[in-house]
mmCIF file of C-alpha atoms in Angstrom:
data_model
loop_
_atom_site.group_PDB
_atom_site.id
_atom_site.type_symbol
_atom_site.label_atom_id
_atom_site.label_comp_id
_atom_site.label_asym_id
_atom_site.label_seq_id
_atom_site.Cartn_x
_atom_site.Cartn_y
_atom_site.Cartn_z
ATOM 1 C CA HIS A 24 -10.423 -23.758 -3.382
ATOM 2 C CA ILE A 25 -11.587 -24.643 -7.181
ATOM 3 C CA ARG A 26 -15.310 -24.505 -5.876
ATOM 4 C CA SER A 27 -14.088 -20.652 -3.902
ATOM 5 C CA PHE A 28 -12.565 -19.749 -6.795
ATOM 6 C CA ALA A 29 -15.641 -20.201 -8.980
ATOM 7 C CA THR A 30 -17.775 -19.216 -6.860
ATOM 8 C CA ALA A 31 -15.223 -15.697 -6.719
ATOM 9 C CA GLY A 32 -15.349 -15.802 -10.519
ATOM 10 C CA THR A 33 -18.871 -15.361 -10.632
ATOM 11 C CA ARG A 34 -19.446 -12.465 -7.892
ATOM 12 C CA LEU A 35 -16.863 -10.975 -10.267
ATOM 13 C CA SER A 36 -18.642 -11.404 -13.412
ATOM 14 C CA SER A 37 -21.479 -10.040 -12.220
ATOM 15 C CA ALA A 38 -20.570 -6.705 -11.537
ATOM 16 C CA THR A 39 -21.491 -4.142 -14.250
ATOM 17 C CA THR A 40 -19.760 -4.869 -17.467
ATOM 18 C CA THR A 41 -21.483 -2.511 -20.172
ATOM 19 C CA GLU A 42 -21.751 1.019 -20.810
ATOM 20 C CA GLU A 43 -25.786 0.652 -20.693
ATOM 21 C CA ALA A 44 -25.555 -1.448 -17.436
ATOM 22 C CA ILE A 45 -23.174 1.236 -15.723
ATOM 23 C CA LYS A 46 -26.042 4.322 -17.286
ATOM 24 C CA ALA A 47 -28.785 1.778 -15.712
ATOM 25 C CA THR A 48 -27.115 1.957 -11.907
ATOM 26 C CA THR A 49 -26.296 5.570 -11.971
ATOM 27 C CA THR A 50 -26.835 7.605 -9.049
ATOM 28 C CA ASN A 51 -24.125 10.235 -8.345
ATOM 29 C CA THR A 52 -22.237 11.851 -10.791
ATOM 30 C CA GLU A 53 -20.019 13.620 -8.234
ATOM 31 C CA ASP A 54 -16.332 12.968 -8.847
ATOM 32 C CA ILE A 55 -15.450 12.305 -4.913
ATOM 33 C CA ASP A 56 -12.052 11.672 -3.903
ATOM 34 C CA TYR A 57 -12.663 9.998 -0.149
ATOM 35 C CA ASP A 58 -15.805 10.613 2.097
ATOM 36 C CA GLY A 59 -15.925 7.166 4.197
ATOM 37 C CA ASP A 60 -18.478 5.344 1.889
ATOM 38 C CA ASP A 61 -17.258 2.754 0.130
ATOM 39 C CA THR A 62 -20.256 1.968 -2.267
ATOM 40 C CA SER A 63 -19.218 0.358 -5.400
ATOM 41 C CA ILE A 64 -17.843 2.826 -8.136
ATOM 42 C CA TYR A 65 -20.200 1.558 -10.635
ATOM 43 C CA ALA A 66 -23.187 2.768 -8.730
ATOM 44 C CA ARG A 67 -21.551 6.064 -6.965
ATOM 45 C CA GLN A 68 -19.391 7.498 -10.521
ATOM 46 C CA ALA A 69 -21.787 5.540 -13.232
ATOM 47 C CA ASP A 70 -21.523 8.629 -16.007
ATOM 48 C CA GLU A 71 -17.970 8.659 -15.158
ATOM 49 C CA LEU A 72 -17.164 4.931 -15.923
ATOM 50 C CA THR A 73 -18.679 5.858 -19.359
ATOM 51 C CA LYS A 74 -16.241 8.230 -20.477
ATOM 52 C CA LEU A 75 -12.953 6.864 -19.605
ATOM 53 C CA GLN A 76 -10.757 7.206 -22.543
ATOM 54 C CA SER A 77 -7.785 5.384 -20.959
ATOM 55 C CA THR A 78 -7.309 1.304 -22.106
ATOM 56 C CA PHE A 79 -6.865 0.144 -18.664
ATOM 57 C CA LEU A 80 -9.590 1.674 -16.875
ATOM 58 C CA GLN A 81 -11.877 0.557 -19.968
ATOM 59 C CA THR A 82 -10.340 -2.654 -19.757
ATOM 60 C CA MET A 83 -10.610 -2.479 -15.341
ATOM 61 C CA ARG A 84 -14.136 -1.221 -15.732
ATOM 62 C CA ASP A 85 -15.575 -3.964 -18.450
ATOM 63 C CA ARG A 86 -14.248 -6.636 -16.358
ATOM 64 C CA GLY A 87 -15.692 -5.726 -13.207
ATOM 65 C CA PHE A 88 -12.409 -4.919 -11.634
ATOM 66 C CA LEU A 89 -13.380 -1.151 -10.095
ATOM 67 C CA HIS A 90 -14.673 -0.844 -6.787
ATOM 68 C CA GLN A 91 -13.074 2.313 -5.437
ATOM 69 C CA CYS A 92 -10.849 4.923 -7.089
ATOM 70 C CA THR A 93 -10.072 8.456 -5.734
ATOM 71 C CA ASN A 94 -10.594 11.281 -8.674
ATOM 72 C CA ILE A 95 -11.075 8.626 -11.460
ATOM 73 C CA ALA A 96 -11.356 11.365 -13.783
ATOM 74 C CA ALA A 97 -8.175 13.043 -13.239
ATOM 75 C CA LEU A 98 -6.378 9.462 -12.978
ATOM 76 C CA ASP A 99 -7.753 8.858 -16.493
ATOM 77 C CA GLU A 100 -5.966 12.013 -17.772
ATOM 78 C CA VAL A 101 -3.106 11.073 -16.565
ATOM 79 C CA LEU A 102 -2.960 7.546 -18.032
ATOM 80 C CA THR A 103 -4.199 9.044 -21.091
ATOM 81 C CA LYS A 104 -1.091 11.716 -21.375
ATOM 82 C CA SER A 105 1.189 9.404 -20.517
ATOM 83 C CA ILE A 106 0.312 6.983 -23.408
ATOM 84 C CA GLN A 107 0.345 9.834 -25.953
ATOM 85 C CA ASP A 108 3.475 11.474 -24.705
ATOM 86 C CA GLY A 109 5.087 7.864 -25.218
ATOM 87 C CA SER A 110 5.748 7.390 -21.977
ATOM 88 C CA ALA A 111 4.144 5.121 -18.601
ATOM 89 C CA THR A 112 2.543 6.132 -15.623
ATOM 90 C CA SER A 113 4.164 3.870 -13.034
ATOM 91 C CA ALA A 114 1.314 1.730 -10.661
ATOM 92 C CA TYR A 115 2.491 -0.215 -7.645
ATOM 93 C CA LEU A 116 0.541 -3.322 -5.720
ATOM 94 C CA GLY A 117 1.951 -4.669 -2.472
ATOM 95 C CA PHE A 118 2.702 -8.047 -1.406
ATOM 96 C CA ASP A 119 3.505 -9.118 2.304
ATOM 97 C CA ALA A 120 6.372 -11.711 2.651
ATOM 98 C CA THR A 121 3.835 -13.604 5.287
ATOM 99 C CA ALA A 122 4.037 -16.861 3.567
ATOM 100 C CA ASP A 123 6.656 -18.309 0.908
ATOM 101 C CA SER A 124 3.721 -18.833 -2.145
ATOM 102 C CA LEU A 125 1.117 -16.501 -3.013
ATOM 103 C CA HIS A 126 -2.881 -18.144 -3.538
ATOM 104 C CA VAL A 127 -6.233 -17.925 -5.485
ATOM 105 C CA GLY A 128 -6.663 -14.469 -3.677
ATOM 106 C CA SER A 129 -3.741 -12.722 -5.069
ATOM 107 C CA LEU A 130 -4.560 -13.866 -9.129
ATOM 108 C CA LEU A 131 -6.740 -10.980 -9.354
ATOM 109 C CA GLN A 132 -4.270 -8.239 -8.124
ATOM 110 C CA ILE A 133 -1.253 -9.848 -10.492
ATOM 111 C CA MET A 134 -4.244 -10.033 -13.755
ATOM 112 C CA ILE A 135 -4.707 -6.271 -13.055
ATOM 113 C CA LEU A 136 -0.930 -5.452 -12.850
ATOM 114 C CA ARG A 137 -0.817 -7.777 -16.004
ATOM 115 C CA HIS A 138 -3.591 -5.774 -17.695
ATOM 116 C CA LEU A 139 -1.718 -2.724 -16.693
ATOM 117 C CA GLN A 140 1.763 -3.563 -18.725
ATOM 118 C CA LYS A 141 -0.611 -4.577 -21.129
ATOM 119 C CA SER A 142 -1.740 -0.749 -21.357
ATOM 120 C CA GLY A 143 1.755 0.356 -21.608
ATOM 121 C CA HIS A 144 2.368 1.423 -18.190
ATOM 122 C CA ARG A 145 4.579 0.472 -15.592
ATOM 123 C CA PRO A 146 3.794 -2.103 -12.715
ATOM 124 C CA VAL A 147 6.201 -1.548 -9.549
ATOM 125 C CA VAL A 148 5.892 -5.100 -7.476
ATOM 126 C CA LEU A 149 6.503 -3.975 -3.790
ATOM 127 C CA VAL A 150 7.630 -6.676 -1.362
ATOM 128 C CA GLY A 151 6.850 -5.874 2.095
ATOM 129 C CA GLY A 152 10.044 -7.213 3.410
ATOM 130 C CA GLY A 153 9.587 -4.462 6.312
ATOM 131 C CA THR A 154 6.192 -4.156 6.947
ATOM 132 C CA SER A 155 6.213 -8.092 7.070
ATOM 133 C CA LYS A 156 7.620 -7.419 10.657
ATOM 134 C CA VAL A 157 4.707 -4.998 11.467
ATOM 135 C CA GLY A 158 1.984 -7.317 10.183
ATOM 136 C CA ASP A 159 -1.103 -5.970 8.427
ATOM 137 C CA PRO A 160 -4.454 -6.014 11.005
ATOM 138 C CA THR A 161 -6.764 -5.359 8.218
ATOM 139 C CA GLY A 162 -9.356 -8.228 8.773
ATOM 140 C CA LYS A 163 -7.618 -10.395 11.587
ATOM 141 C CA ASP A 164 -9.123 -10.685 14.712
ATOM 142 C CA GLU A 165 -6.217 -11.343 16.593
ATOM 143 C CA SER A 166 -2.788 -10.495 16.024
ATOM 144 C CA ARG A 167 -0.363 -12.186 13.507
ATOM 145 C CA VAL A 168 2.276 -14.383 14.374
ATOM 146 C CA GLN A 169 5.817 -12.508 14.435
ATOM 147 C CA LEU A 170 8.165 -13.766 11.802
ATOM 148 C CA THR A 171 11.852 -13.943 12.096
ATOM 149 C CA ASP A 172 14.314 -11.847 9.234
ATOM 150 C CA GLU A 173 15.134 -15.861 7.972
ATOM 151 C CA ILE A 174 11.480 -16.313 7.587
ATOM 152 C CA ILE A 175 10.502 -12.840 5.842
ATOM 153 C CA ALA A 176 13.566 -13.554 3.484
ATOM 154 C CA LYS A 177 12.665 -17.250 2.446
ATOM 155 C CA ASN A 178 9.550 -15.779 1.804
ATOM 156 C CA THR A 179 10.421 -13.022 -0.330
ATOM 157 C CA ALA A 180 12.179 -15.068 -2.603
ATOM 158 C CA GLY A 181 9.606 -17.940 -2.707
ATOM 159 C CA ILE A 182 6.702 -14.697 -3.512
ATOM 160 C CA SER A 183 8.959 -12.855 -5.943
ATOM 161 C CA ARG A 184 9.466 -16.248 -8.459
ATOM 162 C CA VAL A 185 5.922 -16.249 -9.329
ATOM 163 C CA PHE A 186 5.882 -12.619 -11.210
ATOM 164 C CA GLU A 187 8.260 -13.663 -13.691
ATOM 165 C CA LYS A 188 5.069 -16.233 -15.207
ATOM 166 C CA PHE A 189 3.073 -12.523 -15.499
ATOM 167 C CA LEU A 190 4.826 -9.431 -15.964
ATOM 168 C CA THR A 191 8.389 -8.526 -18.373
ATOM 169 C CA PHE A 192 11.015 -6.861 -16.223
ATOM 170 C CA GLU A 193 13.804 -4.499 -16.776
ATOM 171 C CA GLY A 194 16.872 -6.783 -17.666
ATOM 172 C CA ASP A 195 14.701 -9.575 -18.861
ATOM 173 C CA GLU A 196 15.796 -11.282 -22.136
ATOM 174 C CA ALA A 197 12.546 -10.650 -23.625
ATOM 175 C CA THR A 198 12.161 -7.181 -22.867
ATOM 176 C CA THR A 199 13.034 -4.564 -25.476
ATOM 177 C CA GLY A 200 13.605 -1.902 -22.528
ATOM 178 C CA THR A 201 10.336 -0.213 -22.591
ATOM 179 C CA PRO A 202 8.661 2.325 -20.318
ATOM 180 C CA SER A 203 6.346 -0.170 -19.168
ATOM 181 C CA ASP A 204 8.910 -3.107 -18.005
ATOM 182 C CA ALA A 205 8.245 -4.049 -14.546
ATOM 183 C CA ILE A 206 10.339 -3.295 -11.525
ATOM 184 C CA MET A 207 9.873 -5.041 -8.150
ATOM 185 C CA VAL A 208 10.911 -3.516 -5.391
ATOM 186 C CA ASN A 209 11.322 -4.095 -1.245
ATOM 187 C CA ASN A 210 10.514 -1.805 1.437
ATOM 188 C CA ASP A 211 12.515 -3.186 3.723
ATOM 189 C CA ASP A 212 14.974 -0.744 1.734
ATOM 190 C CA TRP A 213 13.983 2.533 3.214
ATOM 191 C CA LEU A 214 12.094 1.168 6.133
ATOM 192 C CA SER A 215 14.515 -0.236 7.984
ATOM 193 C CA THR A 216 16.595 2.220 7.598
ATOM 194 C CA LEU A 217 14.267 5.044 9.601
ATOM 195 C CA ASN A 218 15.266 6.816 11.945
ATOM 196 C CA TYR A 219 12.080 6.763 14.770
ATOM 197 C CA LEU A 220 12.227 10.160 16.071
ATOM 198 C CA GLU A 221 12.919 11.527 13.009
ATOM 199 C CA PHE A 222 10.026 9.807 11.792
ATOM 200 C CA LEU A 223 7.347 10.875 14.296
ATOM 201 C CA ARG A 224 8.674 14.371 13.498
ATOM 202 C CA ASP A 225 8.386 14.462 9.682
ATOM 203 C CA TYR A 226 5.159 12.555 9.364
ATOM 204 C CA GLY A 227 3.656 11.630 12.317
ATOM 205 C CA THR A 228 1.906 15.194 12.659
ATOM 206 C CA GLN A 229 -0.038 14.350 9.345
ATOM 207 C CA PHE A 230 -1.857 11.153 11.237
ATOM 208 C CA THR A 231 -4.806 12.241 13.570
ATOM 209 C CA ILE A 232 -5.732 9.473 16.069
ATOM 210 C CA ASN A 233 -9.039 10.397 14.875
ATOM 211 C CA ARG A 234 -9.166 9.168 11.758
ATOM 212 C CA MET A 235 -6.970 6.055 12.387
ATOM 213 C CA LEU A 236 -9.688 5.074 14.552
ATOM 214 C CA SER A 237 -12.441 5.389 12.346
ATOM 215 C CA PHE A 238 -10.445 2.746 9.855
ATOM 216 C CA GLU A 239 -12.426 -0.314 9.433
ATOM 217 C CA SER A 240 -9.673 -2.649 10.432
ATOM 218 C CA VAL A 241 -9.311 -0.925 13.777
ATOM 219 C CA LYS A 242 -12.575 -0.195 14.152
ATOM 220 C CA GLN A 243 -13.864 -4.178 13.811
ATOM 221 C CA ARG A 244 -11.180 -4.984 16.530
ATOM 222 C CA LEU A 245 -12.241 -2.479 19.205
ATOM 223 C CA GLU A 246 -15.949 -3.282 18.478
ATOM 224 C CA ARG A 247 -15.096 -6.865 19.025
ATOM 225 C CA GLU A 248 -12.758 -6.153 22.372
ATOM 226 C CA SER A 249 -10.076 -7.874 20.374
ATOM 227 C CA PRO A 250 -6.328 -6.659 21.391
ATOM 228 C CA LEU A 251 -4.609 -4.219 18.974
ATOM 229 C CA SER A 252 -1.114 -3.646 19.446
ATOM 230 C CA PHE A 253 0.545 -0.134 19.266
ATOM 231 C CA LEU A 254 2.668 -2.399 16.651
ATOM 232 C CA GLU A 255 -0.474 -3.376 14.220
ATOM 233 C CA PHE A 256 -1.947 0.466 14.632
ATOM 234 C CA ASN A 257 1.605 1.744 12.729
ATOM 235 C CA TYR A 258 0.875 -0.286 9.970
ATOM 236 C CA MET A 259 -1.388 1.892 8.373
ATOM 237 C CA ILE A 260 0.983 5.023 8.317
ATOM 238 C CA LEU A 261 3.981 2.753 7.176
ATOM 239 C CA GLN A 262 1.709 1.731 3.999
ATOM 240 C CA ALA A 263 1.051 5.450 3.387
ATOM 241 C CA TYR A 264 4.598 6.189 3.358
ATOM 242 C CA ASP A 265 5.838 3.695 1.098
ATOM 243 C CA PHE A 266 3.387 5.326 -1.324
ATOM 244 C CA LEU A 267 5.420 8.432 -0.598
ATOM 245 C CA GLU A 268 8.909 6.713 -1.056
ATOM 246 C CA LEU A 269 7.729 5.317 -4.143
ATOM 247 C CA ALA A 270 6.693 8.385 -5.684
ATOM 248 C CA ARG A 271 9.502 9.552 -4.683
ATOM 249 C CA ARG A 272 11.737 6.836 -5.785
ATOM 250 C CA HIS A 273 10.153 5.727 -9.025
ATOM 251 C CA ASP A 274 7.487 8.362 -9.819
ATOM 252 C CA VAL A 275 4.765 6.053 -9.062
ATOM 253 C CA ARG A 276 1.563 8.228 -8.813
ATOM 254 C CA LEU A 277 -1.061 5.002 -8.635
ATOM 255 C CA GLN A 278 -1.015 2.641 -5.787
ATOM 256 C CA LEU A 279 -3.676 -0.399 -6.671
ATOM 257 C CA GLY A 280 -4.725 -3.123 -4.246
ATOM 258 C CA GLY A 281 -7.854 -4.856 -2.613
ATOM 259 C CA SER A 282 -11.246 -2.822 -1.427
ATOM 260 C CA ASP A 283 -10.032 -4.073 1.960
ATOM 261 C CA GLN A 284 -6.996 -1.504 1.789
ATOM 262 C CA TRP A 285 -8.952 1.483 0.726
ATOM 263 C CA GLY A 286 -8.115 3.452 4.412
ATOM 264 C CA ASN A 287 -4.654 2.742 3.834
ATOM 265 C CA MET A 288 -4.204 3.868 0.072
ATOM 266 C CA VAL A 289 -6.504 7.009 0.610
ATOM 267 C CA SER A 290 -3.762 7.664 3.703
ATOM 268 C CA GLY A 291 -0.879 7.501 1.237
ATOM 269 C CA THR A 292 -2.622 9.809 -1.229
ATOM 270 C CA GLU A 293 -3.192 12.790 1.055
ATOM 271 C CA LEU A 294 0.446 12.232 2.955
ATOM 272 C CA GLY A 295 1.946 12.862 -0.854
ATOM 273 C CA ARG A 296 -0.259 15.828 -1.145
ATOM 274 C CA ARG A 297 0.265 17.578 2.244
ATOM 275 C CA VAL A 298 4.388 16.739 2.469
ATOM 276 C CA ASP A 299 5.262 16.988 -1.141
ATOM 277 C CA GLY A 300 2.309 18.590 -2.851
ATOM 278 C CA ARG A 301 2.078 15.612 -5.264
ATOM 279 C CA GLN A 302 -1.299 14.376 -6.910
ATOM 280 C CA LEU A 303 -1.504 10.582 -5.772
ATOM 281 C CA PHE A 304 -4.312 8.366 -6.616
ATOM 282 C CA ALA A 305 -5.863 4.673 -5.341
ATOM 283 C CA LEU A 306 -7.817 2.341 -7.071
ATOM 284 C CA THR A 307 -9.472 -1.145 -5.107
ATOM 285 C CA ALA A 308 -10.249 -3.898 -6.942
ATOM 286 C CA PRO A 309 -13.083 -6.722 -4.897
ATOM 287 C CA LEU A 310 -11.822 -9.131 -2.565
ATOM 288 C CA MET A 311 -11.776 -12.431 -3.747
ATOM 289 C CA THR A 312 -13.438 -14.575 -0.728
ATOM 290 C CA THR A 313 -14.232 -17.855 0.116
ATOM 291 C CA SER A 314 -17.818 -19.312 -0.056
ATOM 292 C CA ASP A 315 -18.123 -18.379 3.560
ATOM 293 C CA GLY A 316 -17.134 -14.901 2.230
ATOM 294 C CA LYS A 317 -14.327 -14.268 4.179
ATOM 295 C CA LYS A 318 -10.963 -12.679 2.322
ATOM 296 C CA MET A 319 -8.758 -15.017 0.707
ATOM 297 C CA GLY A 320 -5.531 -14.316 2.254
ATOM 298 C CA LYS A 321 -2.126 -16.046 2.494
ATOM 299 C CA THR A 322 -2.594 -16.613 6.434
ATOM 300 C CA ALA A 323 -5.849 -17.808 6.760
ATOM 301 C CA ASN A 324 -7.488 -20.795 6.051
ATOM 302 C CA GLY A 325 -9.437 -21.459 2.696
#
């Protein structure tokens, strides 16, 4: 694991980290939202990266933590303005409760939340107590093992303790009540109370099967002729709805995650725009992988 972590760190540190190197890779300065191409942002939007004003995005850029972002120029403006106004922009990152602890592959995402808070913005840690009952099919050749409510509750308690070591939360003794104090939420609070027919009527029309079949997590399973259950197929809809719900409850504007989550995250920004007219953003980081190139996960070997 230590060897794999070092290898992954080398891959991350080899990403563009200086302004000169960013300029040297300029190929397209168009500010894109999503066109199905997940080429690294360092190549696609190099010019925009040299103009970033927000401390958080500058840190992400310089450390090689950026991979994809919807409308990064507009996001930079939102982040910068909130600091100037003495407030904070809320951004969330989700962790499903599929194991009772996190892993070295989650360290990058946790450090991104830490950089977000140090830059004056508010981290929202989402524990997927609800989505853990479904199981994310991304990067999986077979369905996840179904977890009982008791196991999910135990796993939720286990992974929740990890974040206290890296973030300052509302109510902590060390906090001074600043806008950047983190909060932790569980999507089981809203997903478990959804009415199926009402949910389909209100939000099902916002997703097309054509688009959902184009996502890599789905395409890979179909190409390998691996079974993909209807339960798993719904995961991307629930993740998109999480973003909308967090925007409504906590004014969350940005979702953070690994590059394998890009399709689901973009669906969340689109759902917010179509249903509530909100401008939401998605930003991904490169995945930390094992020595054979596979994603480090809580439920995968390595």
